[in-house]
Structure formats: structure tokens, C-alpha cells
Amino acid sequence: MSVLRRARKSQGQLELGIETLRLSVMSEKALKDLNNIPGSERRNENSSKGNIAKHVVSNTNGNMEEGQKKNTVNGCETVNSGAEIANSEIEYIESENLSDVEDVDTSLKTLLAGLDSKDWVLVCEALNNVRRLSLFHKEAMLDLLGDVISLVVKSLKNPRSAVCKTAIMTSADIFNAYNDLIIESLDPLLVQLLLKSSQDKRFVCEAAEKALVSMTTWVSPLLLLPKLQPYLKNRNPRIRAKASICYCRSVPRLGVEGIKSYGIDKLIQTAASQLTDQLPESREAARSLVLELQTVYQKFYDLSSVAVSENPEVSSWENFCQSKLSPLSAQAVLRVTNISREGLVIGS
């Protein structure tokens, strides 16, 4: 019996050892299989919970960003588009549609602070008040005009399009209201308007061009032409072109006597220099000026054969150009006037 019990005990121990060995082999195999699994698959399970957490955090941050993009303008909620708030909340009011300010004294007291504000909406409101005061109370704002123009120039440099365009429209109304009174403060205003009229943002460019038309309409050409002269040689060809257009638009406003007083020889030299400019806008403006000067010259001197014979000192247009210009410049000017004359002959 004892022998039988010992045999059974030994058999049980042997079976336990075999089972232990089998489990050990299975564990090693499982570990080996686990090591062969790609890292991305092995991380899936561990990262799933993390992904859920990240998704929640991401959504939370997105909501926070959306909340940060919202602003209140004139009591209405607007949403930023990129770095700039949508300009739809800013109304660009044409000059003829502007209404008077409610309180002149209050508007004058808060005007400079509003123009210098860090809140762009307040700046736009102040700029529109400048326009209203210029149109309805220009005498009241006269003492502040120099400081106002300096701050308008600051707004013209503002990268926000809504502020920049409102400042451009303000410039046009200032020209309309104050005419030659702004001449001492014109230089910084002029260079910014030339720059803005030369840029790629169409609605800003068009507003700047309208402001330049207002300038050449309301500011005396006798004072304006010397201000424009340096920009005809600017390094930027677009600025040269815009300055040339303004220059050529101002000259006819001098009238025949004014052109003679200013110096037709000086004007023809300026026009000739622009005929060879890089941009066609400059060349076209120069051609228009050359034809205007030829008309004035012939009207003033009445270049009929009788007049020339009675006044030998009076020369023909051709001789005048050759005496005042270099041979190449004279040739370019005469080519313009001859083509025009030939066109008139053919047309008749």
C-alpha cells in the first residue's frame, strides 16, 4: 500500500511539473509574439484613452479660440476672420451722406483722444467726426487742423484696412474743406496717399485715387506742383506714375496766364522727362501734358505767319522745344505733337 501511495504521489508531482513547464513555454511564446507586434499597433490600446482626452481638450481649446474671436462692435457681436475683425461692421459713408455732429464742443474736446485711441472702432468714429466737422464746422476745427492731420496720417499707416480707408476718405474731405490752408501739413499726407494709391488692395487704392483727385481739385496748383515735383523722381515707379498723373491734372488749372507765369519751359522739361518713364501711366500723363502745353503755347503766342514775321523773337513750337530741351527729349516731345496733329488732319 505504501508503495502504491508513493507511486501516485510521484505521478502527481510529475504531472504538476509538466503543467508548469507547459505554462512556462506558453508564456515565453506569448512574450515573443508581443515583441513582434509593430509599435504603432501596440500603442493603440494605450493611446485610445489619451486620444479621447486630447479630443476633449482640443474641442475645449477650439471653443475658447472661437470665444476669443468674438468681439462687440457698436453693440453687435462680430467674428474675427484671421487676425483682422471683419470690416462689415464699419460703414463707409460718402461725403454727401454725412450728417452733422450732435454736439460740436464735445466732439472737438474728444477728437484728438479718439484719433489716437488704441481701439480701432473708436478711431474710425473719430475720423468720421473729423469729416463731419470739416464739412459743417470747418472754422471750429481750424485751430486743431495740424494735430488732426498728423493723426490722420497715423491712421493712413494703420494695417487695418477699415481704419486706412476711413482715413483716406477723411483726407479727401479735408482737401475739400480747407483747400490751401493744409499746404504746410501736406507732405506726410501726400506721400501716404501716393503709397496707398499704388498698392494692390483695390478698394483702398480706389479710395486713395479719389482723394488725390480731390487734392488736385481743391488745392491751388501753384502751391501743389512744387510739392509733387520730388515724387516724379521717386524710386518706386508706381509712386512716380501716380505723382505724374496728379501733376498733369494740376497744370491745366493754372490757366494760360498761370502757365506762362509758372514757366512753360519748366513744365515742358518736366513733361519730357516723364515721356520715357517705365510705366505707361506716367508716359500717358506726360503725353497729355505735352499736348496741353503746346495748345497753351500756340494760344499765347498766336503762332500765325503774320505774328512770327512781326515778332521775330517769337519762335515756332518746334524751335521752342529744341531750344529748351536736349535733342532726344525734343525729338520725343515733337513726336507726340506731330502724331496728334497728323491724327487731327486724318480725322478732318
CSV table of C-alpha atoms in Angstrom, one decimal:
chain,number,residue,atom,x,y,z
A,1,MET,CA,0.0,0.0,0.0
A,2,SER,CA,2.8,2.4,0.9
A,3,VAL,CA,4.5,1.7,-2.3
A,4,LEU,CA,1.3,2.4,-4.2
A,5,ARG,CA,0.8,5.8,-2.4
A,6,ARG,CA,4.4,6.8,-3.2
A,7,ALA,CA,3.9,6.0,-6.8
A,8,ARG,CA,0.7,8.0,-7.0
A,9,LYS,CA,2.4,10.9,-5.2
A,10,SER,CA,5.3,10.8,-7.7
A,11,GLN,CA,2.9,10.7,-10.6
A,12,GLY,CA,1.1,13.8,-9.2
A,13,GLN,CA,4.4,15.7,-8.8
A,14,LEU,CA,5.4,14.7,-12.4
A,15,GLU,CA,2.1,16.0,-13.8
A,16,LEU,CA,2.5,19.3,-11.9
A,17,GLY,CA,6.0,19.7,-13.3
A,18,ILE,CA,4.8,19.0,-16.8
A,19,GLU,CA,2.0,21.6,-16.4
A,20,THR,CA,4.4,24.2,-15.0
A,21,LEU,CA,6.7,23.6,-18.0
A,22,ARG,CA,3.9,23.9,-20.4
A,23,LEU,CA,2.8,27.2,-18.9
A,24,SER,CA,6.3,28.5,-19.0
A,25,VAL,CA,6.7,27.6,-22.7
A,26,MET,CA,3.4,29.4,-23.5
A,27,SER,CA,4.4,32.5,-21.6
A,28,GLU,CA,7.7,32.7,-23.5
A,29,LYS,CA,5.9,32.3,-26.8
A,30,ALA,CA,3.3,35.0,-25.9
A,31,LEU,CA,6.1,37.4,-24.9
A,32,LYS,CA,7.9,36.7,-28.1
A,33,ASP,CA,4.7,37.3,-30.1
A,34,LEU,CA,4.2,40.5,-28.2
A,35,ASN,CA,7.7,41.8,-29.1
A,36,ASN,CA,6.9,41.0,-32.8
A,37,ILE,CA,3.8,43.3,-32.8
A,38,PRO,CA,4.5,46.7,-34.5
A,39,GLY,CA,4.9,49.6,-32.1
A,40,SER,CA,2.0,51.6,-33.6
A,41,GLU,CA,-0.4,48.7,-33.0
A,42,ARG,CA,1.0,48.1,-29.5
A,43,ARG,CA,0.3,51.7,-28.7
A,44,ASN,CA,-3.2,51.8,-30.0
A,45,GLU,CA,-4.8,50.4,-26.9
A,46,ASN,CA,-2.7,52.6,-24.6
A,47,SER,CA,-3.3,55.7,-26.7
A,48,SER,CA,-7.0,55.3,-27.2
A,49,LYS,CA,-7.8,56.8,-23.8
A,50,GLY,CA,-5.3,59.6,-24.4
A,51,ASN,CA,-6.8,60.3,-27.8
A,52,ILE,CA,-10.2,60.7,-26.2
A,53,ALA,CA,-8.7,63.1,-23.7
A,54,LYS,CA,-6.9,65.0,-26.4
A,55,HIS,CA,-10.1,65.3,-28.4
A,56,VAL,CA,-11.9,66.8,-25.5
A,57,VAL,CA,-9.1,69.2,-24.8
A,58,SER,CA,-8.9,70.1,-28.5
A,59,ASN,CA,-12.6,70.9,-28.7
A,60,THR,CA,-12.3,72.9,-25.5
A,61,ASN,CA,-9.4,75.0,-26.9
A,62,GLY,CA,-11.3,75.4,-30.2
A,63,ASN,CA,-14.3,76.7,-28.3
A,64,MET,CA,-12.0,79.1,-26.3
A,65,GLU,CA,-10.5,80.3,-29.6
A,66,GLU,CA,-13.9,80.9,-31.1
A,67,GLY,CA,-14.9,82.8,-28.0
A,68,GLN,CA,-11.7,84.9,-28.3
A,69,LYS,CA,-12.5,85.7,-31.9
A,70,LYS,CA,-15.8,87.3,-30.9
A,71,ASN,CA,-15.9,91.0,-30.3
A,72,THR,CA,-18.6,93.5,-29.8
A,73,VAL,CA,-18.8,96.4,-32.2
A,74,ASN,CA,-21.5,99.0,-31.8
A,75,GLY,CA,-23.4,96.7,-29.6
A,76,CYS,CA,-23.3,93.8,-32.1
A,77,GLU,CA,-21.3,90.7,-31.9
A,78,THR,CA,-18.8,90.2,-34.7
A,79,VAL,CA,-16.4,87.4,-35.5
A,80,ASN,CA,-12.7,87.8,-36.4
A,81,SER,CA,-11.5,86.4,-39.7
A,82,GLY,CA,-7.8,85.6,-39.1
A,83,ALA,CA,-6.0,88.4,-37.4
A,84,GLU,CA,-8.5,91.1,-38.5
A,85,ILE,CA,-12.1,91.6,-37.5
A,86,ALA,CA,-14.5,91.6,-40.3
A,87,ASN,CA,-14.8,95.1,-41.7
A,88,SER,CA,-18.5,94.7,-42.4
A,89,GLU,CA,-19.4,96.5,-39.2
A,90,ILE,CA,-17.7,99.7,-40.5
A,91,GLU,CA,-19.9,101.7,-42.7
A,92,TYR,CA,-18.1,103.8,-45.3
A,93,ILE,CA,-20.2,106.9,-45.6
A,94,GLU,CA,-19.9,109.0,-48.7
A,95,SER,CA,-19.4,112.7,-48.0
A,96,GLU,CA,-22.8,113.8,-49.3
A,97,ASN,CA,-24.5,111.4,-46.9
A,98,LEU,CA,-22.7,112.6,-43.8
A,99,SER,CA,-24.8,114.2,-41.1
A,100,ASP,CA,-23.8,116.9,-38.7
A,101,VAL,CA,-22.3,116.1,-35.2
A,102,GLU,CA,-24.7,116.2,-32.3
A,103,ASP,CA,-22.5,118.4,-30.1
A,104,VAL,CA,-19.7,120.4,-31.7
A,105,ASP,CA,-17.9,121.3,-28.4
A,106,THR,CA,-18.0,117.7,-27.1
A,107,SER,CA,-16.8,116.4,-30.5
A,108,LEU,CA,-13.9,118.9,-30.5
A,109,LYS,CA,-12.9,118.0,-27.0
A,110,THR,CA,-12.7,114.3,-27.6
A,111,LEU,CA,-11.5,114.4,-31.2
A,112,LEU,CA,-7.7,114.1,-30.7
A,113,ALA,CA,-8.1,111.4,-28.0
A,114,GLY,CA,-10.4,109.4,-30.3
A,115,LEU,CA,-8.0,109.7,-33.2
A,116,ASP,CA,-5.1,108.5,-31.0
A,117,SER,CA,-7.1,105.6,-29.4
A,118,LYS,CA,-5.9,102.0,-29.4
A,119,ASP,CA,-9.5,100.9,-30.1
A,120,TRP,CA,-9.8,100.9,-33.9
A,121,VAL,CA,-13.5,101.3,-33.8
A,122,LEU,CA,-13.2,104.5,-31.8
A,123,VAL,CA,-10.5,105.7,-34.3
A,124,CYS,CA,-13.0,105.2,-37.2
A,125,GLU,CA,-15.7,107.0,-35.3
A,126,ALA,CA,-13.3,109.9,-34.6
A,127,LEU,CA,-12.2,110.0,-38.3
A,128,ASN,CA,-15.9,110.3,-39.4
A,129,ASN,CA,-16.3,113.1,-36.8
A,130,VAL,CA,-13.3,114.9,-38.5
A,131,ARG,CA,-15.2,114.6,-41.8
A,132,ARG,CA,-18.4,116.0,-40.2
A,133,LEU,CA,-16.6,118.9,-38.6
A,134,SER,CA,-14.7,119.6,-41.8
A,135,LEU,CA,-17.9,119.8,-43.8
A,136,PHE,CA,-20.2,121.5,-41.3
A,137,HIS,CA,-17.9,123.4,-38.8
A,138,LYS,CA,-14.5,123.9,-40.5
A,139,GLU,CA,-13.8,127.1,-38.7
A,140,ALA,CA,-14.3,125.5,-35.3
A,141,MET,CA,-11.7,122.8,-36.1
A,142,LEU,CA,-9.2,125.1,-37.7
A,143,ASP,CA,-7.0,125.5,-34.6
A,144,LEU,CA,-6.7,121.7,-34.3
A,145,LEU,CA,-6.1,121.1,-38.0
A,146,GLY,CA,-2.3,120.5,-37.8
A,147,ASP,CA,-2.7,117.9,-35.0
A,148,VAL,CA,-5.7,116.3,-36.7
A,149,ILE,CA,-3.8,115.9,-40.0
A,150,SER,CA,-0.8,114.3,-38.1
A,151,LEU,CA,-3.2,111.7,-36.5
A,152,VAL,CA,-5.0,111.1,-39.9
A,153,VAL,CA,-1.5,110.3,-41.3
A,154,LYS,CA,-1.1,107.8,-38.4
A,155,SER,CA,-4.4,106.2,-39.4
A,156,LEU,CA,-3.3,106.0,-43.0
A,157,LYS,CA,-0.4,103.9,-41.9
A,158,ASN,CA,-2.6,101.6,-39.9
A,159,PRO,CA,-2.5,98.0,-41.3
A,160,ARG,CA,-6.2,97.5,-40.6
A,161,SER,CA,-8.0,98.3,-43.9
A,162,ALA,CA,-11.1,99.7,-42.3
A,163,VAL,CA,-9.1,102.4,-40.5
A,164,CYS,CA,-6.9,103.1,-43.5
A,165,LYS,CA,-9.8,103.6,-45.9
A,166,THR,CA,-11.7,105.8,-43.5
A,167,ALA,CA,-8.6,107.9,-43.1
A,168,ILE,CA,-8.3,108.2,-46.9
A,169,MET,CA,-11.9,109.4,-47.1
A,170,THR,CA,-11.2,111.8,-44.3
A,171,SER,CA,-8.2,113.2,-46.3
A,172,ALA,CA,-10.5,113.9,-49.3
A,173,ASP,CA,-13.0,115.8,-47.1
A,174,ILE,CA,-10.1,117.8,-45.5
A,175,PHE,CA,-8.9,118.9,-49.0
A,176,ASN,CA,-12.4,119.9,-49.9
A,177,ALA,CA,-13.0,122.0,-46.8
A,178,TYR,CA,-9.6,123.6,-46.2
A,179,ASN,CA,-8.1,124.0,-49.7
A,180,ASP,CA,-4.7,125.8,-49.5
A,181,LEU,CA,-4.8,126.0,-45.7
A,182,ILE,CA,-3.5,122.5,-45.4
A,183,ILE,CA,-0.4,123.2,-47.6
A,184,GLU,CA,2.0,123.3,-44.6
A,185,SER,CA,0.9,119.9,-43.4
A,186,LEU,CA,0.5,118.3,-46.9
A,187,ASP,CA,3.8,116.5,-47.3
A,188,PRO,CA,3.2,113.5,-45.0
A,189,LEU,CA,-0.4,113.2,-46.2
A,190,LEU,CA,0.7,113.3,-49.8
A,191,VAL,CA,3.3,110.6,-49.5
A,192,GLN,CA,0.8,108.2,-47.8
A,193,LEU,CA,-1.9,108.8,-50.4
A,194,LEU,CA,0.6,108.1,-53.2
A,195,LEU,CA,1.6,104.9,-51.5
A,196,LYS,CA,-2.0,103.8,-50.9
A,197,SER,CA,-3.0,104.6,-54.4
A,198,SER,CA,-0.1,102.3,-55.6
A,199,GLN,CA,-0.9,99.2,-53.6
A,200,ASP,CA,-2.7,96.1,-54.5
A,201,LYS,CA,-5.8,96.3,-52.3
A,202,ARG,CA,-8.3,97.5,-54.8
A,203,PHE,CA,-10.8,99.2,-52.6
A,204,VAL,CA,-8.1,101.1,-50.7
A,205,CYS,CA,-6.3,102.0,-54.0
A,206,GLU,CA,-9.5,103.4,-55.5
A,207,ALA,CA,-10.3,105.5,-52.3
A,208,ALA,CA,-6.8,106.9,-52.4
A,209,GLU,CA,-7.1,107.8,-56.1
A,210,LYS,CA,-10.3,109.7,-55.3
A,211,ALA,CA,-8.6,111.5,-52.5
A,212,LEU,CA,-5.8,112.6,-54.9
A,213,VAL,CA,-8.4,113.8,-57.4
A,214,SER,CA,-9.9,115.9,-54.5
A,215,MET,CA,-6.4,117.2,-53.7
A,216,THR,CA,-5.7,118.4,-57.3
A,217,THR,CA,-9.2,119.8,-57.5
A,218,TRP,CA,-9.2,121.9,-54.3
A,219,VAL,CA,-5.5,122.8,-53.6
A,220,SER,CA,-4.0,125.6,-55.7
A,221,PRO,CA,-1.8,124.2,-58.5
A,222,LEU,CA,0.7,127.0,-57.8
A,223,LEU,CA,1.3,125.5,-54.4
A,224,LEU,CA,0.7,121.9,-55.2
A,225,LEU,CA,3.1,121.5,-58.2
A,226,PRO,CA,6.3,122.1,-56.2
A,227,LYS,CA,5.1,119.5,-53.6
A,228,LEU,CA,4.5,116.9,-56.4
A,229,GLN,CA,7.8,117.6,-58.2
A,230,PRO,CA,10.1,115.4,-56.0
A,231,TYR,CA,7.8,112.4,-56.4
A,232,LEU,CA,8.3,112.4,-60.1
A,233,LYS,CA,11.8,111.0,-59.5
A,234,ASN,CA,10.8,108.6,-56.8
A,235,ARG,CA,12.5,105.1,-56.9
A,236,ASN,CA,9.1,103.4,-56.8
A,237,PRO,CA,7.7,103.5,-60.4
A,238,ARG,CA,4.1,103.3,-59.2
A,239,ILE,CA,4.6,106.4,-57.0
A,240,ARG,CA,6.1,108.2,-59.9
A,241,ALA,CA,3.1,107.3,-62.1
A,242,LYS,CA,0.6,108.5,-59.5
A,243,ALA,CA,2.5,111.7,-59.0
A,244,SER,CA,2.8,112.3,-62.7
A,245,ILE,CA,-1.0,111.9,-63.1
A,246,CYS,CA,-1.6,114.4,-60.3
A,247,TYR,CA,1.0,116.8,-61.8
A,248,CYS,CA,-0.5,116.6,-65.3
A,249,ARG,CA,-4.0,117.1,-63.8
A,250,SER,CA,-3.0,120.2,-61.9
A,251,VAL,CA,-1.2,122.1,-64.7
A,252,PRO,CA,-4.3,123.0,-66.8
A,253,ARG,CA,-5.8,124.6,-63.6
A,254,LEU,CA,-3.1,127.2,-63.9
A,255,GLY,CA,-4.7,128.7,-67.0
A,256,VAL,CA,-2.8,130.3,-69.8
A,257,GLU,CA,-1.5,133.2,-67.8
A,258,GLY,CA,-0.7,130.9,-64.9
A,259,ILE,CA,1.3,128.6,-67.1
A,260,LYS,CA,3.2,131.5,-68.5
A,261,SER,CA,3.9,132.8,-65.0
A,262,TYR,CA,5.0,129.4,-63.7
A,263,GLY,CA,7.2,128.9,-66.6
A,264,ILE,CA,6.2,126.9,-69.7
A,265,ASP,CA,9.8,125.9,-70.3
A,266,LYS,CA,10.0,124.4,-66.8
A,267,LEU,CA,6.8,122.5,-67.4
A,268,ILE,CA,7.8,121.1,-70.8
A,269,GLN,CA,11.1,119.9,-69.3
A,270,THR,CA,9.1,118.0,-66.6
A,271,ALA,CA,6.8,116.5,-69.2
A,272,ALA,CA,9.6,115.4,-71.4
A,273,SER,CA,11.3,113.6,-68.5
A,274,GLN,CA,8.1,111.6,-67.9
A,275,LEU,CA,7.7,110.5,-71.6
A,276,THR,CA,10.4,107.9,-71.1
A,277,ASP,CA,9.2,106.6,-67.8
A,278,GLN,CA,9.0,102.9,-67.0
A,279,LEU,CA,5.2,102.7,-66.5
A,280,PRO,CA,2.7,103.5,-69.3
A,281,GLU,CA,0.6,105.6,-66.8
A,282,SER,CA,3.4,108.1,-66.5
A,283,ARG,CA,4.0,108.2,-70.2
A,284,GLU,CA,0.3,108.7,-71.0
A,285,ALA,CA,0.1,111.5,-68.4
A,286,ALA,CA,3.2,113.2,-69.9
A,287,ARG,CA,1.7,113.0,-73.4
A,288,SER,CA,-1.4,114.7,-72.2
A,289,LEU,CA,0.6,117.4,-70.6
A,290,VAL,CA,2.7,118.0,-73.7
A,291,LEU,CA,-0.4,118.5,-75.8
A,292,GLU,CA,-1.8,120.9,-73.2
A,293,LEU,CA,1.4,122.9,-73.2
A,294,GLN,CA,1.5,123.0,-77.0
A,295,THR,CA,-2.0,124.4,-77.1
A,296,VAL,CA,-1.2,127.0,-74.5
A,297,TYR,CA,2.0,128.0,-76.2
A,298,GLN,CA,0.2,128.5,-79.5
A,299,LYS,CA,-2.7,130.3,-78.0
A,300,PHE,CA,-0.4,132.7,-76.1
A,301,TYR,CA,1.9,133.5,-78.9
A,302,ASP,CA,-0.7,133.2,-81.7
A,303,LEU,CA,1.7,131.5,-84.0
A,304,SER,CA,0.4,132.6,-87.3
A,305,SER,CA,2.8,133.5,-90.1
A,306,VAL,CA,2.0,137.2,-89.6
A,307,ALA,CA,2.7,137.1,-85.9
A,308,VAL,CA,6.0,135.4,-86.4
A,309,SER,CA,7.1,137.9,-89.1
A,310,GLU,CA,6.1,140.8,-86.9
A,311,ASN,CA,7.8,139.4,-83.8
A,312,PRO,CA,11.0,137.6,-84.8
A,313,GLU,CA,11.7,136.8,-81.2
A,314,VAL,CA,8.6,134.5,-81.2
A,315,SER,CA,9.6,131.1,-82.3
A,316,SER,CA,7.6,128.1,-83.5
A,317,TRP,CA,6.7,125.3,-81.2
A,318,GLU,CA,9.4,123.1,-82.8
A,319,ASN,CA,12.1,125.8,-82.3
A,320,PHE,CA,10.9,126.4,-78.7
A,321,CYS,CA,11.2,122.6,-77.8
A,322,GLN,CA,14.6,122.4,-79.5
A,323,SER,CA,15.9,125.4,-77.6
A,324,LYS,CA,14.6,124.3,-74.1
A,325,LEU,CA,15.3,120.5,-74.3
A,326,SER,CA,18.0,118.1,-75.1
A,327,PRO,CA,17.9,116.7,-78.7
A,328,LEU,CA,16.5,113.4,-77.6
A,329,SER,CA,13.9,115.0,-75.3
A,330,ALA,CA,12.9,117.5,-78.0
A,331,GLN,CA,12.5,114.7,-80.5
A,332,ALA,CA,10.3,112.7,-78.1
A,333,VAL,CA,8.1,115.8,-77.4
A,334,LEU,CA,7.8,116.7,-81.1
A,335,ARG,CA,6.9,113.1,-82.0
A,336,VAL,CA,3.9,113.3,-79.6
A,337,THR,CA,2.7,116.6,-81.0
A,338,ASN,CA,3.3,115.6,-84.6
A,339,ILE,CA,1.3,112.4,-84.2
A,340,SER,CA,-1.5,114.3,-82.6
A,341,ARG,CA,-1.5,116.8,-85.5
A,342,GLU,CA,-1.5,114.1,-88.1
A,343,GLY,CA,-4.4,112.4,-86.3
A,344,LEU,CA,-6.4,115.6,-86.4
A,345,VAL,CA,-5.7,116.1,-90.1
A,346,ILE,CA,-6.7,112.5,-90.9
A,347,GLY,CA,-9.8,112.9,-88.7
A,348,SER,CA,-10.9,116.0,-90.5
